[in-house]
């Protein structure tokens, strides 16, 4: 008795061959010359007339033969696909992580869906915003976010000052240079807030996603290892269509 994973493995090849054969049959039937034949003989009007050999062209393609061959090729495809689809209805497995069953009796089609979704979720988690590691963060219940300790910084103001480079004389005015001096006028107290996540939280989420991805793959392999019953539907279908 075959396994479901064996049927899945051969399905692609059977499908490819059926497509090639059907395409070849279709193209062959479009060539009218290959379906046509002729046979003719020549008889002169009198005994002294020129004798010519008979001419004939054989029919190279017969539509009924093509129908039989096409039916045989497609019957194999129909049977393999039916065997797989019927087996998929019955093939199930549990999804377990660390010995705990998260979802039981999951059909193959849903396991395939889970695999795709978890791939997208993995990408989503990897791109979550992470808290700046250069800051010390603590949870703030009042804002439901993260915050830093208050940091006090000095606020200054530039005040112009005069520097007399040369005193005034009776002949020249004083030479004065203006410069600016930073004078403390107050203090800023800054607290930073963030809605991002700590790196450890992101790593924890990513670990969970990857564990579940692995569990789903194991479950799919287990489900695909189920025995299958060969389904014969092609004969009935093509017996009706081309019979």
CSV table of C-alpha atoms in Angstrom, one decimal:
chain,number,residue,atom,x,y,z
A,1,UNK,CA,0.0,0.0,0.0
A,2,UNK,CA,1.4,3.4,-1.0
A,3,UNK,CA,1.9,6.3,1.4
A,4,UNK,CA,0.4,9.7,0.9
A,5,UNK,CA,3.8,11.4,0.6
A,6,UNK,CA,4.7,8.9,-2.2
A,7,UNK,CA,1.5,9.9,-4.1
A,8,UNK,CA,2.4,13.6,-3.6
A,9,UNK,CA,5.9,12.9,-4.9
A,10,UNK,CA,4.8,11.3,-8.2
A,11,UNK,CA,1.8,13.7,-8.8
A,12,UNK,CA,3.9,16.5,-10.2
A,13,UNK,CA,5.6,14.2,-12.8
A,14,UNK,CA,2.2,12.6,-13.8
A,15,UNK,CA,0.7,16.1,-14.2
A,16,UNK,CA,3.6,17.3,-16.3
A,17,UNK,CA,3.5,14.2,-18.6
A,18,UNK,CA,-0.3,14.5,-19.0
A,19,UNK,CA,0.0,18.1,-19.9
A,20,UNK,CA,2.7,17.3,-22.5
A,21,UNK,CA,0.8,14.4,-24.0
A,22,UNK,CA,-2.5,16.4,-24.2
A,23,UNK,CA,-0.7,19.3,-25.9
A,24,UNK,CA,1.0,17.0,-28.4
A,25,UNK,CA,-2.3,15.3,-29.2
A,26,UNK,CA,-4.0,18.7,-29.6
A,27,UNK,CA,-1.3,19.9,-32.0
A,28,UNK,CA,-1.3,16.7,-34.0
A,29,UNK,CA,-5.1,16.8,-34.5
A,30,UNK,CA,-4.7,20.4,-35.9
A,31,UNK,CA,-2.6,19.1,-38.8
A,32,UNK,CA,-5.2,18.1,-41.4
A,33,UNK,CA,-2.7,16.5,-43.7
A,34,UNK,CA,-1.8,13.9,-41.1
A,35,UNK,CA,-5.4,12.7,-40.8
A,36,UNK,CA,-6.0,12.5,-44.6
A,37,UNK,CA,-5.2,9.5,-46.8
A,38,UNK,CA,-5.7,8.8,-50.5
A,39,UNK,CA,-5.5,5.9,-52.9
A,40,UNK,CA,-5.8,6.3,-56.7
A,41,UNK,CA,-5.0,4.2,-59.7
A,42,UNK,CA,-4.6,5.3,-63.4
A,43,UNK,CA,-6.1,3.6,-66.4
A,44,UNK,CA,-5.2,4.9,-69.9
A,45,UNK,CA,-8.0,5.5,-72.4
A,46,UNK,CA,-6.7,2.9,-74.7
A,47,UNK,CA,-4.0,0.2,-74.7
A,48,UNK,CA,-1.5,2.4,-76.3
A,49,UNK,CA,-1.8,5.1,-73.7
A,50,UNK,CA,0.8,5.9,-71.0
A,51,UNK,CA,0.8,3.6,-68.0
A,52,UNK,CA,1.1,5.4,-64.6
A,53,UNK,CA,1.8,3.8,-61.2
A,54,UNK,CA,-0.9,3.9,-58.5
A,55,UNK,CA,-0.5,6.6,-55.9
A,56,UNK,CA,-1.4,6.4,-52.2
A,57,UNK,CA,-1.0,8.3,-48.9
A,58,UNK,CA,-1.7,6.6,-45.6
A,59,UNK,CA,-3.6,8.2,-42.7
A,60,UNK,CA,-0.9,8.9,-40.1
A,61,UNK,CA,-3.2,10.1,-37.2
A,62,UNK,CA,-6.6,8.6,-36.3
A,63,UNK,CA,-8.7,10.7,-34.0
A,64,UNK,CA,-10.1,7.7,-32.2
A,65,UNK,CA,-6.6,6.4,-31.5
A,66,UNK,CA,-5.7,9.9,-30.1
A,67,UNK,CA,-8.8,9.8,-27.9
A,68,UNK,CA,-7.8,6.4,-26.5
A,69,UNK,CA,-4.2,7.5,-25.8
A,70,UNK,CA,-5.4,10.8,-24.3
A,71,UNK,CA,-7.9,9.0,-22.1
A,72,UNK,CA,-5.1,6.6,-20.9
A,73,UNK,CA,-2.8,9.5,-20.0
A,74,UNK,CA,-5.4,11.6,-18.3
A,75,UNK,CA,-6.8,8.5,-16.4
A,76,UNK,CA,-3.5,8.2,-14.7
A,77,UNK,CA,-3.6,11.8,-13.7
A,78,UNK,CA,-7.2,11.7,-12.5
A,79,UNK,CA,-6.5,8.6,-10.4
A,80,UNK,CA,-3.4,9.9,-8.8
A,81,UNK,CA,-5.0,13.2,-7.9
A,82,UNK,CA,-8.1,11.5,-6.6
A,83,UNK,CA,-6.0,9.2,-4.5
A,84,UNK,CA,-4.2,12.2,-3.0
A,85,UNK,CA,-7.4,14.3,-2.4
A,86,UNK,CA,-9.3,11.4,-0.9
A,87,UNK,CA,-6.3,10.7,1.4
A,88,UNK,CA,-6.0,14.4,2.3
A,89,UNK,CA,-9.6,14.2,3.7
A,90,UNK,CA,-8.6,11.5,6.1
A,91,UNK,CA,-4.9,12.2,6.8
A,92,UNK,CA,-4.6,14.1,10.1
A,93,UNK,CA,-2.0,14.7,12.8
A,94,UNK,CA,-1.6,16.5,16.1
A,95,UNK,CA,0.5,19.7,16.4
A,96,UNK,CA,2.5,19.4,19.6
A,97,UNK,CA,5.1,21.8,21.1
A,98,UNK,CA,7.2,20.6,24.1
A,99,UNK,CA,5.0,17.6,24.6
A,100,UNK,CA,1.8,19.7,24.7
A,101,UNK,CA,-0.8,19.2,22.0
A,102,UNK,CA,-1.9,22.6,20.8
A,103,UNK,CA,-4.2,21.5,18.0
A,104,UNK,CA,-5.4,17.9,17.6
A,105,UNK,CA,-6.4,16.0,14.5
A,106,UNK,CA,-5.4,18.7,12.0
A,107,UNK,CA,-6.0,17.8,8.3
A,108,UNK,CA,-3.2,18.2,5.8
A,109,UNK,CA,-4.7,21.1,4.0
A,110,UNK,CA,-4.9,23.1,7.2
A,111,UNK,CA,-1.3,22.2,8.1
A,112,UNK,CA,-0.2,23.6,4.8
A,113,UNK,CA,-2.2,26.8,5.6
A,114,UNK,CA,-0.5,27.0,9.0
A,115,UNK,CA,3.0,26.6,7.5
A,116,UNK,CA,2.4,29.6,5.1
A,117,UNK,CA,0.9,31.8,7.9
A,118,UNK,CA,3.7,31.0,10.3
A,119,UNK,CA,6.3,32.0,7.7
A,120,UNK,CA,4.6,35.4,7.4
A,121,UNK,CA,4.3,35.7,11.2
A,122,UNK,CA,8.0,34.9,11.6
A,123,UNK,CA,8.8,37.8,9.3
A,124,UNK,CA,6.4,40.1,11.2
A,125,UNK,CA,8.1,39.2,14.6
A,126,UNK,CA,11.6,39.8,13.2
A,127,UNK,CA,10.6,43.3,12.2
A,128,UNK,CA,9.1,44.3,15.6
A,129,UNK,CA,10.6,47.6,16.9
A,130,UNK,CA,13.2,47.0,19.7
A,131,UNK,CA,14.1,49.3,22.6
A,132,UNK,CA,17.3,51.3,22.2
A,133,UNK,CA,19.9,49.2,24.0
A,134,UNK,CA,21.9,52.3,25.0
A,135,UNK,CA,19.1,53.4,27.4
A,136,UNK,CA,17.9,51.8,30.6
A,137,UNK,CA,14.2,51.1,30.3
A,138,UNK,CA,11.5,50.4,32.9
A,139,UNK,CA,7.8,49.7,32.5
A,140,UNK,CA,5.5,52.6,33.3
A,141,UNK,CA,2.0,51.4,34.3
A,142,UNK,CA,0.6,54.9,34.0
A,143,UNK,CA,1.3,55.1,30.3
A,144,UNK,CA,1.5,51.3,29.6
A,145,UNK,CA,4.8,51.9,27.9
A,146,UNK,CA,8.5,51.9,28.7
A,147,UNK,CA,10.4,54.8,30.1
A,148,UNK,CA,13.9,55.9,31.1
A,149,UNK,CA,15.0,57.5,34.4
A,150,UNK,CA,14.8,61.3,34.5
A,151,UNK,CA,17.9,63.0,33.1
A,152,UNK,CA,18.6,66.6,34.2
A,153,UNK,CA,20.3,68.9,31.8
A,154,UNK,CA,21.4,72.5,32.0
A,155,UNK,CA,19.7,75.2,29.9
A,156,UNK,CA,21.9,78.2,29.1
A,157,UNK,CA,21.4,81.5,27.4
A,158,UNK,CA,24.0,83.4,25.4
A,159,UNK,CA,24.6,86.9,26.9
A,160,UNK,CA,26.7,89.4,25.0
A,161,UNK,CA,29.8,90.7,26.8
A,162,UNK,CA,32.2,93.5,25.8
A,163,UNK,CA,36.0,93.1,25.8
A,164,UNK,CA,38.0,96.3,25.5
A,165,UNK,CA,41.0,95.6,23.4
A,166,UNK,CA,42.3,99.2,23.6
A,167,UNK,CA,41.2,102.1,25.7
A,168,UNK,CA,40.0,105.3,24.1
A,169,UNK,CA,42.5,108.1,23.6
A,170,UNK,CA,42.1,111.7,22.5
A,171,UNK,CA,42.8,110.5,19.0
A,172,UNK,CA,41.1,107.1,18.7
A,173,UNK,CA,37.9,105.7,20.1
A,174,UNK,CA,38.1,102.6,22.3
A,175,UNK,CA,38.4,99.2,20.5
A,176,UNK,CA,35.7,96.9,21.8
A,177,UNK,CA,35.1,93.3,20.9
A,178,UNK,CA,31.7,91.7,21.5
A,179,UNK,CA,31.6,88.1,22.6
A,180,UNK,CA,28.9,85.8,24.0
A,181,UNK,CA,29.0,84.0,27.2
A,182,UNK,CA,26.7,80.9,28.1
A,183,UNK,CA,24.9,81.8,31.3
A,184,UNK,CA,22.9,79.0,33.1
A,185,UNK,CA,19.2,80.0,33.3
A,186,UNK,CA,17.5,76.7,34.2
A,187,UNK,CA,17.3,73.0,34.0
A,188,UNK,CA,15.6,70.5,31.7
A,189,UNK,CA,14.4,67.2,33.2
A,190,UNK,CA,13.8,64.6,30.4
A,191,UNK,CA,12.1,61.3,30.5
A,192,UNK,CA,12.0,59.2,27.3
A,193,UNK,CA,9.0,56.9,26.5
A,194,UNK,CA,8.8,54.1,24.0
A,195,UNK,CA,6.2,51.7,22.7
A,196,UNK,CA,8.9,49.3,21.4
A,197,UNK,CA,9.7,45.9,22.9
A,198,UNK,CA,12.8,44.7,24.8
A,199,UNK,CA,15.0,42.4,22.7
A,200,UNK,CA,14.4,39.5,25.1
A,201,UNK,CA,10.7,39.7,24.4
A,202,UNK,CA,11.2,39.7,20.7
A,203,UNK,CA,13.6,36.7,21.0
A,204,UNK,CA,11.0,34.9,23.2
A,205,UNK,CA,8.3,35.4,20.6
A,206,UNK,CA,10.5,34.4,17.8
A,207,UNK,CA,11.5,31.2,19.6
A,208,UNK,CA,7.8,30.3,20.0
A,209,UNK,CA,7.1,30.9,16.3
A,210,UNK,CA,10.0,28.8,15.3
A,211,UNK,CA,9.0,26.0,17.6
A,212,UNK,CA,5.5,26.0,16.2
A,213,UNK,CA,6.8,26.1,12.7
A,214,UNK,CA,8.9,23.0,13.4
A,215,UNK,CA,5.9,21.3,15.1
A,216,UNK,CA,3.6,21.9,12.1
A,217,UNK,CA,6.3,20.5,9.7
A,218,UNK,CA,6.5,17.4,11.9
A,219,UNK,CA,2.7,17.0,11.9
A,220,UNK,CA,2.6,17.4,8.1
A,221,UNK,CA,5.2,14.7,7.6
A,222,UNK,CA,3.3,12.4,10.0
A,223,UNK,CA,0.0,13.1,8.2
A,224,UNK,CA,1.6,12.5,4.8
A,225,UNK,CA,2.9,9.2,6.0
A,226,UNK,CA,-0.6,7.8,6.2
A,227,UNK,CA,-1.5,4.8,4.0
A,228,UNK,CA,-3.7,5.6,1.0
A,229,UNK,CA,-6.3,3.7,-0.9
A,230,UNK,CA,-5.9,3.8,-4.7
A,231,UNK,CA,-8.9,5.6,-6.2
A,232,UNK,CA,-10.0,4.7,-9.8
A,233,UNK,CA,-12.1,7.4,-11.2
A,234,UNK,CA,-10.5,8.0,-14.5
A,235,UNK,CA,-12.0,5.0,-16.2
A,236,UNK,CA,-15.5,6.1,-15.2
A,237,UNK,CA,-14.9,9.7,-16.4
A,238,UNK,CA,-13.3,8.9,-19.7
A,239,UNK,CA,-15.6,5.8,-20.3
A,240,UNK,CA,-18.4,8.4,-20.3
A,241,UNK,CA,-16.5,11.2,-22.2
A,242,UNK,CA,-14.9,9.2,-25.0
A,243,UNK,CA,-16.8,5.9,-24.8
